[in-house]
C-alpha cells in the first residue's frame, strides 16, 4: 500500500469521532475509556431517544407526521445503522445488504404463518436467519477485500433476489410476495386459543399497526443505536477502525483480521434482518423487491448521505431518503400550483414548470442531485454539514478544520 | 494487546435492564393517546371535502397505463364535481349521482406512484390513508400490486376500487370484502378467445407460452391453457419471464425450434410491447411456417396503448379487451369525446375502467347515503347497472367481480390513424364468460373491520 493511501486512511479515521491522541493513550486508562461509554455518549443517547420518540410532533409540519413513514424512518434507520457497522467502521463496502433485509422479512412472515402473530418470535427468528445467511455469504465474500468484496456481495444479493423471485416461488410466492392468510396453521396461537383473526402482528396483545407500530420500531431503533454505540466504544470496534485505517499493518502485527470482519459482517446482517423483520411486522408482507440491488444501493446512499462512520449519520440519511421517496414522489402539479399560489399566475406557471421535473415521479432526480452535492461539497455527509454549521456558530476554527478532514 | 471483556458489571446490568424496562413501557403511554381519537370508521370525512386516493404506476413497465389511468381519474373527479360536460354521470342507469360531489362534499384527490412494486404501492396507499385521509383507494395496472393493496385496504377498513388488474386471483383466491373489480379477468379472456382461436387457426395447434412471472401471468397462462387445450390444442412449453425484463430474445430464441406453431404472449404493458416487437421484427415469426402451418402470435390481453407502443408488430394479432373507445354505443362515444377533448387522445381500456370505478364508488355512496364502508359495500354488491359503455353489467356479490360482454380484438392491417389500431372481431356476450364464483376459492372476509380508526 502506498504512503499516500495510508495517510488518507489515517485522516479518515480521524473524522470518525475518535481523536488519534486517544488511541495512543496509556493502555490501562485509555482502554477503560473505550470500554465504558462516556457521559456525553449517554447524553447523545438520551437526546436521540427523545428526538425519535417525539418525531410525530416535530415532523408533522413537513408532512411526515403519520405512522407509516415514521415506521419506515425507524426501520431503515436500523438497517443503515447496521450497515454502517460494516462499511463505516471497517471500511468494507457491501453491495448486497438488501439480501439480509429480504431474508429477515421472509423469515418473519413465515413465523407469522407457522407459529404465531407475536412479533417477538418473528423478530428473533428473522435476526437468527439473517445472521446465519450473513455468516455464509460473509465467509465466502470476506476472502477478498476492496472492490472484489463489493462485487461478491452484489453477486450474492442478486442471486438471492433471483432465487426469491422465481426459483424459490413455493417459499417466497415470487413477485406477488408472501402474505399471511386466515388459513395459516399458526400453531402457537391455536395452542393458546388466541388465533388472531385479522392477521395483524402483535406484541403480547398490542397490535403493531399505526402508532403502536411506530413506537415499537422506534424503541428498537433506540436499542440498536445504543448497541452500535457500545460496539463503537468497544475493543471490537477499535479493531474494526484499525482494519479500516490499515489492514496490512494489523496482519503484520499478528492479528487475524478476518474473524473481526466476519463478526462485523454478521452483526450488520443481523441488524438488516431485524429491519426486514420489522418491515414484516408493520406490514405482514414480504416481496422479492426488498432484495433487489437497488435496495442494496439505497442503504449505501443512506449511509453516505448521512455520514459514513458516524453514529447519527446513517439514521438521518435513511430518514432523508425515505422522506424523498414517500413525500416528494406524491407531489403532483395540483400540489405545486397550490404551493406557489402566492405568486402572480405567469410566474406561478413558470415555477411549476421548473420544479415539476424534480417532484412526483422525478424524485429520483432530486435524490441524485442531492447525493452529488453531498459527495462533492460535504464528503462527510449531512453530519459533516451539521458539524461545520455548529463550528461556524462557535467561531471555533479547529472544529471546522476537523470537519473538513472527515472522510474523502 | 489484552482484550477486556468484563465490561458488564452487576451494577451496570441492573441499571441497563431498568432503563430497558422503562423504554419498553413507553409505547403504552402513547398508545392510549392514539386510541382516544374515536371515529366510527376509517377516515370519515368531516370537512367539506372527501379525498380519494389514486395509486398508479408512474414508473416501471406499466407507466403508460398508469399515466392514462391518472387522466381518467382526474376526469372522473371533475365530472363528479359537476365540472366539464358531465361525461357518464348522466348516462349511468340506475343512478343516484347528483353532480355536486359525493354526498354534497366536493371531491378532492391525492396521487401516488406504485412503481409496480407491492412494497412501494402499499407504502404509497398507507400514506394516502394515514396522512391524506383518503376514504377510497383506486388504481392498479399490476395484479400483484392490486392484490397487495386490496388486502391492505381490507385491514385498514378503506374501500379499494381496483383499476386495471386481470388476474383471476384479484377476485378469486385473494378476494376481499373491501375490494371491487370492474375489469374482466384471465378466465374470461380464455373463454372469449378460445372459440375465435379455433375458428381462425384450427383445432390442431401447438402452443408455446411466454408468461410474465407473477400472479396475473400465472392465472392468464392457466386460463388460456385450459381454454385452448379444451379445443384440442397442445401446449409445448410454458416459460416464465421476469416482469420488466426489457429484452426477451433469450426467451424467444427456442420458440421456433420447439415444434410449436403458435406463440402466446402472456405479457402486458411495456413487456408485451417489447416481446411482441422482438418476436415480429427480430425473429420474423409471423412469416414463418411450422409443419406446413402459418406461425401465429396471440396476445390474450390487448390494449390500444400497447398497440401504439408496438406499432407495425400488432397487425393481425388476436387478443381480448375489456372495452374499446370505438364501441358503437352512446356512453362509449360520450366518454371518448369527453376524454379526447380534455387530453387529445381517446381513453384506453385502463382509463375507462378507472373512470367507471370512480363513478361507481360515488354512486354507491349516494345510494347508501353514507361513506360508512359496510353500507357502501352492500350498495355495490349485486348492483346491476348499464350506461358505462360495456352494456348491462353485474357487480356480483359473491366475489366482487363485474360481469359484462368481453371483446375479442385484432390488430388492424390498415389503420386510418394512430388511435385506430384495433378492430373488434367479436363481442362475446356476458353469459358465455360467466362462471361459478366457487371455482377459484378464496374468502371475502368481514364487512366490519377495526380498520385505521381503531
PDB file of N, CA and C in Angstrom, chain B residues 19-106:
ATOM      1  N   UNK B  19     -33.457   0.579  32.641  1.00  0.00           N
ATOM      2  CA  UNK B  19     -33.680   1.530  31.554  1.00  0.00           C
ATOM      3  C   UNK B  19     -34.469   0.863  30.426  1.00  0.00           C
ATOM      4  N   UNK B  20     -34.097  -0.384  30.154  1.00  0.00           N
ATOM      5  CA  UNK B  20     -34.788  -1.149  29.100  1.00  0.00           C
ATOM      6  C   UNK B  20     -36.274  -1.286  29.400  1.00  0.00           C
ATOM      7  N   UNK B  21     -36.537  -1.658  30.640  1.00  0.00           N
ATOM      8  CA  UNK B  21     -37.925  -1.850  31.054  1.00  0.00           C
ATOM      9  C   UNK B  21     -38.723  -0.575  30.889  1.00  0.00           C
ATOM     10  N   UNK B  22     -38.118   0.537  31.317  1.00  0.00           N
ATOM     11  CA  UNK B  22     -38.804   1.820  31.172  1.00  0.00           C
ATOM     12  C   UNK B  22     -39.053   2.109  29.706  1.00  0.00           C
ATOM     13  N   UNK B  23     -38.052   1.806  28.882  1.00  0.00           N
ATOM     14  CA  UNK B  23     -38.182   2.053  27.444  1.00  0.00           C
ATOM     15  C   UNK B  23     -39.311   1.247  26.853  1.00  0.00           C
ATOM     16  N   UNK B  24     -39.378  -0.035  27.230  1.00  0.00           N
ATOM     17  CA  UNK B  24     -40.415  -0.899  26.665  1.00  0.00           C
ATOM     18  C   UNK B  24     -41.803  -0.472  27.099  1.00  0.00           C
ATOM     19  N   UNK B  25     -41.874   0.159  28.277  1.00  0.00           N
ATOM     20  CA  UNK B  25     -43.190   0.557  28.769  1.00  0.00           C
ATOM     21  C   UNK B  25     -43.694   1.811  28.071  1.00  0.00           C
ATOM     22  N   UNK B  26     -42.747   2.578  27.484  1.00  0.00           N
ATOM     23  CA  UNK B  26     -43.110   3.858  26.896  1.00  0.00           C
ATOM     24  C   UNK B  26     -44.288   3.791  25.918  1.00  0.00           C
ATOM     25  N   UNK B  27     -44.306   2.838  24.958  1.00  0.00           N
ATOM     26  CA  UNK B  27     -45.371   2.907  23.956  1.00  0.00           C
ATOM     27  C   UNK B  27     -46.767   2.926  24.559  1.00  0.00           C
ATOM     28  N   UNK B  28     -46.941   2.294  25.722  1.00  0.00           N
ATOM     29  CA  UNK B  28     -48.288   2.222  26.284  1.00  0.00           C
ATOM     30  C   UNK B  28     -48.862   3.601  26.573  1.00  0.00           C
ATOM     31  N   UNK B  29     -47.989   4.534  26.981  1.00  0.00           N
ATOM     32  CA  UNK B  29     -48.479   5.897  27.215  1.00  0.00           C
ATOM     33  C   UNK B  29     -49.034   6.475  25.929  1.00  0.00           C
ATOM     34  N   UNK B  30     -48.233   6.310  24.875  1.00  0.00           N
ATOM     35  CA  UNK B  30     -48.609   6.926  23.598  1.00  0.00           C
ATOM     36  C   UNK B  30     -49.805   6.235  22.979  1.00  0.00           C
ATOM     37  N   UNK B  31     -49.860   4.918  23.165  1.00  0.00           N
ATOM     38  CA  UNK B  31     -50.945   4.159  22.588  1.00  0.00           C
ATOM     39  C   UNK B  31     -52.291   4.669  23.071  1.00  0.00           C
ATOM     40  N   UNK B  32     -52.360   4.957  24.346  1.00  0.00           N
ATOM     41  CA  UNK B  32     -53.636   5.406  24.879  1.00  0.00           C
ATOM     42  C   UNK B  32     -54.099   6.664  24.126  1.00  0.00           C
ATOM     43  N   UNK B  33     -53.119   7.537  23.864  1.00  0.00           N
ATOM     44  CA  UNK B  33     -53.441   8.738  23.094  1.00  0.00           C
ATOM     45  C   UNK B  33     -53.966   8.387  21.718  1.00  0.00           C
ATOM     46  N   UNK B  34     -53.250   7.433  21.083  1.00  0.00           N
ATOM     47  CA  UNK B  34     -53.602   7.106  19.710  1.00  0.00           C
ATOM     48  C   UNK B  34     -55.025   6.552  19.629  1.00  0.00           C
ATOM     49  N   UNK B  35     -55.431   5.837  20.673  1.00  0.00           N
ATOM     50  CA  UNK B  35     -56.746   5.218  20.622  1.00  0.00           C
ATOM     51  C   UNK B  35     -57.885   6.165  20.986  1.00  0.00           C
ATOM     52  N   UNK B  36     -57.510   7.326  21.546  1.00  0.00           N
ATOM     53  CA  UNK B  36     -58.568   8.180  22.055  1.00  0.00           C
ATOM     54  C   UNK B  36     -59.345   8.876  20.943  1.00  0.00           C
ATOM     55  N   UNK B  37     -58.699   8.971  19.752  1.00  0.00           N
ATOM     56  CA  UNK B  37     -59.418   9.681  18.673  1.00  0.00           C
ATOM     57  C   UNK B  37     -60.527   8.773  18.117  1.00  0.00           C
ATOM     58  N   UNK B  38     -61.675   8.811  18.754  1.00  0.00           N
ATOM     59  CA  UNK B  38     -62.744   7.873  18.413  1.00  0.00           C
ATOM     60  C   UNK B  38     -63.487   8.285  17.150  1.00  0.00           C
ATOM     61  N   UNK B  39     -63.562   7.314  16.246  1.00  0.00           N
ATOM     62  CA  UNK B  39     -64.263   7.551  14.996  1.00  0.00           C
ATOM     63  C   UNK B  39     -65.086   6.317  14.718  1.00  0.00           C
ATOM     64  N   UNK B  40     -66.168   6.491  14.015  1.00  0.00           N
ATOM     65  CA  UNK B  40     -66.990   5.339  13.688  1.00  0.00           C
ATOM     66  C   UNK B  40     -66.261   4.459  12.682  1.00  0.00           C
ATOM     67  N   UNK B  41     -65.585   5.055  11.711  1.00  0.00           N
ATOM     68  CA  UNK B  41     -64.838   4.271  10.732  1.00  0.00           C
ATOM     69  C   UNK B  41     -63.672   5.070  10.185  1.00  0.00           C
ATOM     70  N   UNK B  42     -62.823   4.375   9.437  1.00  0.00           N
ATOM     71  CA  UNK B  42     -61.568   4.962   8.987  1.00  0.00           C
ATOM     72  C   UNK B  42     -61.784   6.161   8.065  1.00  0.00           C
ATOM     73  N   UNK B  43     -61.182   7.284   8.415  1.00  0.00           N
ATOM     74  CA  UNK B  43     -61.181   8.477   7.563  1.00  0.00           C
ATOM     75  C   UNK B  43     -62.567   9.001   7.203  1.00  0.00           C
ATOM     76  N   UNK B  44     -63.487   8.937   8.135  1.00  0.00           N
ATOM     77  CA  UNK B  44     -64.804   9.538   7.926  1.00  0.00           C
ATOM     78  C   UNK B  44     -64.623  11.016   7.595  1.00  0.00           C
ATOM     79  N   UNK B  45     -65.024  11.445   6.381  1.00  0.00           N
ATOM     80  CA  UNK B  45     -64.756  12.841   6.011  1.00  0.00           C
ATOM     81  C   UNK B  45     -65.574  13.809   6.858  1.00  0.00           C
ATOM     82  N   UNK B  46     -64.906  14.771   7.464  1.00  0.00           N
ATOM     83  CA  UNK B  46     -65.610  15.690   8.363  1.00  0.00           C
ATOM     84  C   UNK B  46     -65.815  17.066   7.740  1.00  0.00           C
ATOM     85  N   UNK B  47     -64.855  17.538   6.917  1.00  0.00           N
ATOM     86  CA  UNK B  47     -64.985  18.874   6.348  1.00  0.00           C
ATOM     87  C   UNK B  47     -65.884  18.894   5.124  1.00  0.00           C
ATOM     88  N   UNK B  48     -65.644  19.847   4.239  1.00  0.00           N
ATOM     89  CA  UNK B  48     -66.449  19.962   3.031  1.00  0.00           C
ATOM     90  C   UNK B  48     -65.901  19.127   1.875  1.00  0.00           C
ATOM     91  N   UNK B  49     -64.768  18.452   2.121  1.00  0.00           N
ATOM     92  CA  UNK B  49     -64.125  17.668   1.066  1.00  0.00           C
ATOM     93  C   UNK B  49     -64.144  16.182   1.382  1.00  0.00           C
ATOM     94  N   UNK B  50     -64.136  15.373   0.332  1.00  0.00           N
ATOM     95  CA  UNK B  50     -63.884  13.960   0.512  1.00  0.00           C
ATOM     96  C   UNK B  50     -62.686  13.613  -0.374  1.00  0.00           C
ATOM     97  N   UNK B  51     -61.709  12.901   0.211  1.00  0.00           N
ATOM     98  CA  UNK B  51     -60.454  12.650  -0.504  1.00  0.00           C
ATOM     99  C   UNK B  51     -60.411  11.222  -1.053  1.00  0.00           C
ATOM    100  N   UNK B  52     -60.137  11.101  -2.338  1.00  0.00           N
ATOM    101  CA  UNK B  52     -59.932   9.797  -2.957  1.00  0.00           C
ATOM    102  C   UNK B  52     -58.444   9.648  -3.271  1.00  0.00           C
ATOM    103  N   UNK B  53     -57.927   8.443  -3.141  1.00  0.00           N
ATOM    104  CA  UNK B  53     -56.503   8.210  -3.393  1.00  0.00           C
ATOM    105  C   UNK B  53     -56.300   7.402  -4.663  1.00  0.00           C
ATOM    106  N   UNK B  54     -55.533   7.941  -5.593  1.00  0.00           N
ATOM    107  CA  UNK B  54     -55.292   7.243  -6.859  1.00  0.00           C
ATOM    108  C   UNK B  54     -53.837   6.789  -6.908  1.00  0.00           C
ATOM    109  N   UNK B  55     -53.674   5.481  -6.848  1.00  0.00           N
ATOM    110  CA  UNK B  55     -52.362   4.864  -6.693  1.00  0.00           C
ATOM    111  C   UNK B  55     -52.016   4.158  -7.998  1.00  0.00           C
ATOM    112  N   UNK B  56     -51.227   4.787  -8.851  1.00  0.00           N
ATOM    113  CA  UNK B  56     -50.967   4.207 -10.169  1.00  0.00           C
ATOM    114  C   UNK B  56     -49.464   4.107 -10.426  1.00  0.00           C
ATOM    115  N   UNK B  57     -49.047   3.205 -11.336  1.00  0.00           N
ATOM    116  CA  UNK B  57     -47.621   3.124 -11.644  1.00  0.00           C
ATOM    117  C   UNK B  57     -47.191   4.324 -12.479  1.00  0.00           C
ATOM    118  N   UNK B  58     -46.268   5.091 -11.979  1.00  0.00           N
ATOM    119  CA  UNK B  58     -45.760   6.231 -12.750  1.00  0.00           C
ATOM    120  C   UNK B  58     -44.361   5.926 -13.259  1.00  0.00           C
ATOM    121  N   UNK B  59     -43.824   4.774 -12.841  1.00  0.00           N
ATOM    122  CA  UNK B  59     -42.547   4.317 -13.389  1.00  0.00           C
ATOM    123  C   UNK B  59     -42.651   2.809 -13.536  1.00  0.00           C
ATOM    124  N   UNK B  60     -41.749   2.212 -14.289  1.00  0.00           N
ATOM    125  CA  UNK B  60     -41.777   0.764 -14.494  1.00  0.00           C
ATOM    126  C   UNK B  60     -42.501   0.384 -15.774  1.00  0.00           C
ATOM    127  N   UNK B  61     -42.687  -0.942 -15.991  1.00  0.00           N
ATOM    128  CA  UNK B  61     -43.202  -1.397 -17.290  1.00  0.00           C
ATOM    129  C   UNK B  61     -44.645  -0.975 -17.568  1.00  0.00           C
ATOM    130  N   UNK B  62     -45.400  -0.584 -16.551  1.00  0.00           N
ATOM    131  CA  UNK B  62     -46.802  -0.229 -16.781  1.00  0.00           C
ATOM    132  C   UNK B  62     -47.046   1.282 -16.674  1.00  0.00           C
ATOM    133  N   UNK B  63     -45.981   2.066 -16.848  1.00  0.00           N
ATOM    134  CA  UNK B  63     -46.092   3.510 -16.636  1.00  0.00           C
ATOM    135  C   UNK B  63     -47.077   4.171 -17.606  1.00  0.00           C
ATOM    136  N   UNK B  64     -47.123   3.691 -18.863  1.00  0.00           N
ATOM    137  CA  UNK B  64     -48.057   4.279 -19.838  1.00  0.00           C
ATOM    138  C   UNK B  64     -49.494   4.122 -19.369  1.00  0.00           C
ATOM    139  N   UNK B  65     -49.824   2.902 -18.926  1.00  0.00           N
ATOM    140  CA  UNK B  65     -51.167   2.633 -18.432  1.00  0.00           C
ATOM    141  C   UNK B  65     -51.475   3.532 -17.234  1.00  0.00           C
ATOM    142  N   UNK B  66     -50.479   3.656 -16.354  1.00  0.00           N
ATOM    143  CA  UNK B  66     -50.654   4.459 -15.148  1.00  0.00           C
ATOM    144  C   UNK B  66     -50.972   5.902 -15.488  1.00  0.00           C
ATOM    145  N   UNK B  67     -50.251   6.462 -16.451  1.00  0.00           N
ATOM    146  CA  UNK B  67     -50.476   7.851 -16.839  1.00  0.00           C
ATOM    147  C   UNK B  67     -51.889   8.024 -17.376  1.00  0.00           C
ATOM    148  N   UNK B  68     -52.348   7.059 -18.170  1.00  0.00           N
ATOM    149  CA  UNK B  68     -53.684   7.163 -18.737  1.00  0.00           C
ATOM    150  C   UNK B  68     -54.757   6.988 -17.651  1.00  0.00           C
ATOM    151  N   UNK B  69     -54.484   6.111 -16.688  1.00  0.00           N
ATOM    152  CA  UNK B  69     -55.423   5.931 -15.581  1.00  0.00           C
ATOM    153  C   UNK B  69     -55.583   7.225 -14.792  1.00  0.00           C
ATOM    154  N   UNK B  70     -54.457   7.888 -14.567  1.00  0.00           N
ATOM    155  CA  UNK B  70     -54.496   9.125 -13.802  1.00  0.00           C
ATOM    156  C   UNK B  70     -55.340  10.180 -14.509  1.00  0.00           C
ATOM    157  N   UNK B  71     -55.202  10.256 -15.842  1.00  0.00           N
ATOM    158  CA  UNK B  71     -56.027  11.194 -16.613  1.00  0.00           C
ATOM    159  C   UNK B  71     -57.500  10.877 -16.394  1.00  0.00           C
ATOM    160  N   UNK B  72     -57.825   9.585 -16.439  1.00  0.00           N
ATOM    161  CA  UNK B  72     -59.216   9.182 -16.284  1.00  0.00           C
ATOM    162  C   UNK B  72     -59.744   9.544 -14.901  1.00  0.00           C
ATOM    163  N   UNK B  73     -58.915   9.351 -13.875  1.00  0.00           N
ATOM    164  CA  UNK B  73     -59.338   9.681 -12.519  1.00  0.00           C
ATOM    165  C   UNK B  73     -59.638  11.167 -12.399  1.00  0.00           C
ATOM    166  N   UNK B  74     -58.745  11.973 -12.980  1.00  0.00           N
ATOM    167  CA  UNK B  74     -58.949  13.417 -12.899  1.00  0.00           C
ATOM    168  C   UNK B  74     -60.246  13.816 -13.588  1.00  0.00           C
ATOM    169  N   UNK B  75     -60.498  13.182 -14.737  1.00  0.00           N
ATOM    170  CA  UNK B  75     -61.722  13.474 -15.479  1.00  0.00           C
ATOM    171  C   UNK B  75     -62.940  13.063 -14.652  1.00  0.00           C
ATOM    172  N   UNK B  76     -62.868  11.905 -14.035  1.00  0.00           N
ATOM    173  CA  UNK B  76     -63.995  11.423 -13.236  1.00  0.00           C
ATOM    174  C   UNK B  76     -64.274  12.361 -12.074  1.00  0.00           C
ATOM    175  N   UNK B  77     -63.193  12.861 -11.438  1.00  0.00           N
ATOM    176  CA  UNK B  77     -63.377  13.780 -10.310  1.00  0.00           C
ATOM    177  C   UNK B  77     -64.048  15.061 -10.788  1.00  0.00           C
ATOM    178  N   UNK B  78     -63.608  15.575 -11.941  1.00  0.00           N
ATOM    179  CA  UNK B  78     -64.253  16.771 -12.495  1.00  0.00           C
ATOM    180  C   UNK B  78     -65.732  16.533 -12.731  1.00  0.00           C
ATOM    181  N   UNK B  79     -66.035  15.398 -13.355  1.00  0.00           N
ATOM    182  CA  UNK B  79     -67.427  15.113 -13.677  1.00  0.00           C
ATOM    183  C   UNK B  79     -68.271  14.946 -12.417  1.00  0.00           C
ATOM    184  N   UNK B  80     -67.695  14.322 -11.403  1.00  0.00           N
ATOM    185  CA  UNK B  80     -68.438  14.141 -10.150  1.00  0.00           C
ATOM    186  C   UNK B  80     -68.719  15.479  -9.485  1.00  0.00           C
ATOM    187  N   UNK B  81     -67.758  16.411  -9.634  1.00  0.00           N
ATOM    188  CA  UNK B  81     -67.941  17.730  -9.030  1.00  0.00           C
ATOM    189  C   UNK B  81     -68.802  18.648  -9.879  1.00  0.00           C
ATOM    190  N   UNK B  82     -69.346  18.112 -10.994  1.00  0.00           N
ATOM    191  CA  UNK B  82     -70.221  18.917 -11.833  1.00  0.00           C
ATOM    192  C   UNK B  82     -69.473  19.841 -12.775  1.00  0.00           C
ATOM    193  N   UNK B  83     -68.151  19.592 -12.943  1.00  0.00           N
ATOM    194  CA  UNK B  83     -67.391  20.404 -13.897  1.00  0.00           C
ATOM    195  C   UNK B  83     -67.348  19.677 -15.240  1.00  0.00           C
ATOM    196  N   UNK B  84     -66.945  20.377 -16.293  1.00  0.00           N
ATOM    197  CA  UNK B  84     -66.842  19.775 -17.619  1.00  0.00           C
ATOM    198  C   UNK B  84     -68.210  19.391 -18.158  1.00  0.00           C
ATOM    199  N   UNK B  85     -68.241  18.419 -19.074  1.00  0.00           N
ATOM    200  CA  UNK B  85     -69.514  18.074 -19.705  1.00  0.00           C
ATOM    201  C   UNK B  85     -70.283  16.988 -18.952  1.00  0.00           C
ATOM    202  N   UNK B  86     -69.777  16.589 -17.811  1.00  0.00           N
ATOM    203  CA  UNK B  86     -70.527  15.615 -17.014  1.00  0.00           C
ATOM    204  C   UNK B  86     -70.287  14.177 -17.397  1.00  0.00           C
ATOM    205  N   UNK B  87     -69.812  13.933 -18.610  1.00  0.00           N
ATOM    206  CA  UNK B  87     -69.444  12.581 -19.034  1.00  0.00           C
ATOM    207  C   UNK B  87     -70.508  11.549 -18.745  1.00  0.00           C
ATOM    208  N   UNK B  88     -70.115  10.453 -18.141  1.00  0.00           N
ATOM    209  CA  UNK B  88     -71.022   9.330 -17.928  1.00  0.00           C
ATOM    210  C   UNK B  88     -71.875   9.484 -16.668  1.00  0.00           C
ATOM    211  N   UNK B  89     -71.688  10.593 -15.948  1.00  0.00           N
ATOM    212  CA  UNK B  89     -72.538  10.834 -14.780  1.00  0.00           C
ATOM    213  C   UNK B  89     -74.005  10.836 -15.206  1.00  0.00           C
ATOM    214  N   UNK B  90     -74.233  11.312 -16.444  1.00  0.00           N
ATOM    215  CA  UNK B  90     -75.604  11.424 -16.936  1.00  0.00           C
ATOM    216  C   UNK B  90     -76.161  10.108 -17.476  1.00  0.00           C
ATOM    217  N   UNK B  91     -75.266   9.200 -17.890  1.00  0.00           N
ATOM    218  CA  UNK B  91     -75.772   8.006 -18.581  1.00  0.00           C
ATOM    219  C   UNK B  91     -75.907   6.788 -17.666  1.00  0.00           C
ATOM    220  N   UNK B  92     -75.307   6.827 -16.469  1.00  0.00           N
ATOM    221  CA  UNK B  92     -75.381   5.671 -15.572  1.00  0.00           C
ATOM    222  C   UNK B  92     -76.827   5.331 -15.250  1.00  0.00           C
ATOM    223  N   UNK B  93     -77.163   4.060 -15.358  1.00  0.00           N
ATOM    224  CA  UNK B  93     -78.526   3.578 -15.087  1.00  0.00           C
ATOM    225  C   UNK B  93     -78.478   2.380 -14.153  1.00  0.00           C
ATOM    226  N   UNK B  94     -79.145   2.285 -13.069  1.00  0.00           N
ATOM    227  CA  UNK B  94     -79.825   3.369 -12.364  1.00  0.00           C
ATOM    228  C   UNK B  94     -78.793   4.244 -11.649  1.00  0.00           C
ATOM    229  N   UNK B  95     -79.076   5.510 -11.531  1.00  0.00           N
ATOM    230  CA  UNK B  95     -78.083   6.423 -10.975  1.00  0.00           C
ATOM    231  C   UNK B  95     -78.613   7.173  -9.762  1.00  0.00           C
ATOM    232  N   UNK B  96     -77.755   7.349  -8.780  1.00  0.00           N
ATOM    233  CA  UNK B  96     -78.084   8.207  -7.634  1.00  0.00           C
ATOM    234  C   UNK B  96     -77.188   9.433  -7.633  1.00  0.00           C
ATOM    235  N   UNK B  97     -76.359   9.571  -8.688  1.00  0.00           N
ATOM    236  CA  UNK B  97     -75.387  10.677  -8.729  1.00  0.00           C
ATOM    237  C   UNK B  97     -76.095  12.003  -8.916  1.00  0.00           C
ATOM    238  N   UNK B  98     -75.545  13.042  -8.256  1.00  0.00           N
ATOM    239  CA  UNK B  98     -76.182  14.353  -8.320  1.00  0.00           C
ATOM    240  C   UNK B  98     -75.326  15.392  -9.031  1.00  0.00           C
ATOM    241  N   UNK B  99     -74.076  15.086  -9.269  1.00  0.00           N
ATOM    242  CA  UNK B  99     -73.216  16.055  -9.958  1.00  0.00           C
ATOM    243  C   UNK B  99     -72.767  17.196  -9.059  1.00  0.00           C
ATOM    244  N   UNK B 100     -72.832  17.015  -7.734  1.00  0.00           N
ATOM    245  CA  UNK B 100     -72.317  18.048  -6.824  1.00  0.00           C
ATOM    246  C   UNK B 100     -71.349  17.424  -5.829  1.00  0.00           C
ATOM    247  N   UNK B 101     -70.456  16.582  -6.346  1.00  0.00           N
ATOM    248  CA  UNK B 101     -69.533  15.878  -5.459  1.00  0.00           C
ATOM    249  C   UNK B 101     -70.162  14.581  -4.993  1.00  0.00           C
ATOM    250  N   UNK B 102     -69.699  14.076  -3.844  1.00  0.00           N
ATOM    251  CA  UNK B 102     -70.285  12.868  -3.276  1.00  0.00           C
ATOM    252  C   UNK B 102     -70.926  13.240  -1.948  1.00  0.00           C
ATOM    253  N   UNK B 103     -72.214  12.944  -1.814  1.00  0.00           N
ATOM    254  CA  UNK B 103     -72.987  13.289  -0.617  1.00  0.00           C
ATOM    255  C   UNK B 103     -72.784  14.769  -0.253  1.00  0.00           C
ATOM    256  N   UNK B 104     -72.762  15.600  -1.290  1.00  0.00           N
ATOM    257  CA  UNK B 104     -72.657  17.043  -1.070  1.00  0.00           C
ATOM    258  C   UNK B 104     -71.255  17.534  -0.779  1.00  0.00           C
ATOM    259  N   UNK B 105     -70.298  16.599  -0.639  1.00  0.00           N
ATOM    260  CA  UNK B 105     -68.919  17.022  -0.369  1.00  0.00           C
ATOM    261  C   UNK B 105     -68.137  17.073  -1.680  1.00  0.00           C
ATOM    262  N   UNK B 106     -67.315  18.111  -1.815  1.00  0.00           N
ATOM    263  CA  UNK B 106     -66.506  18.254  -3.014  1.00  0.00           C
ATOM    264  C   UNK B 106     -65.439  17.148  -3.040  1.00  0.00           C
TER     265      UNK B 106
END
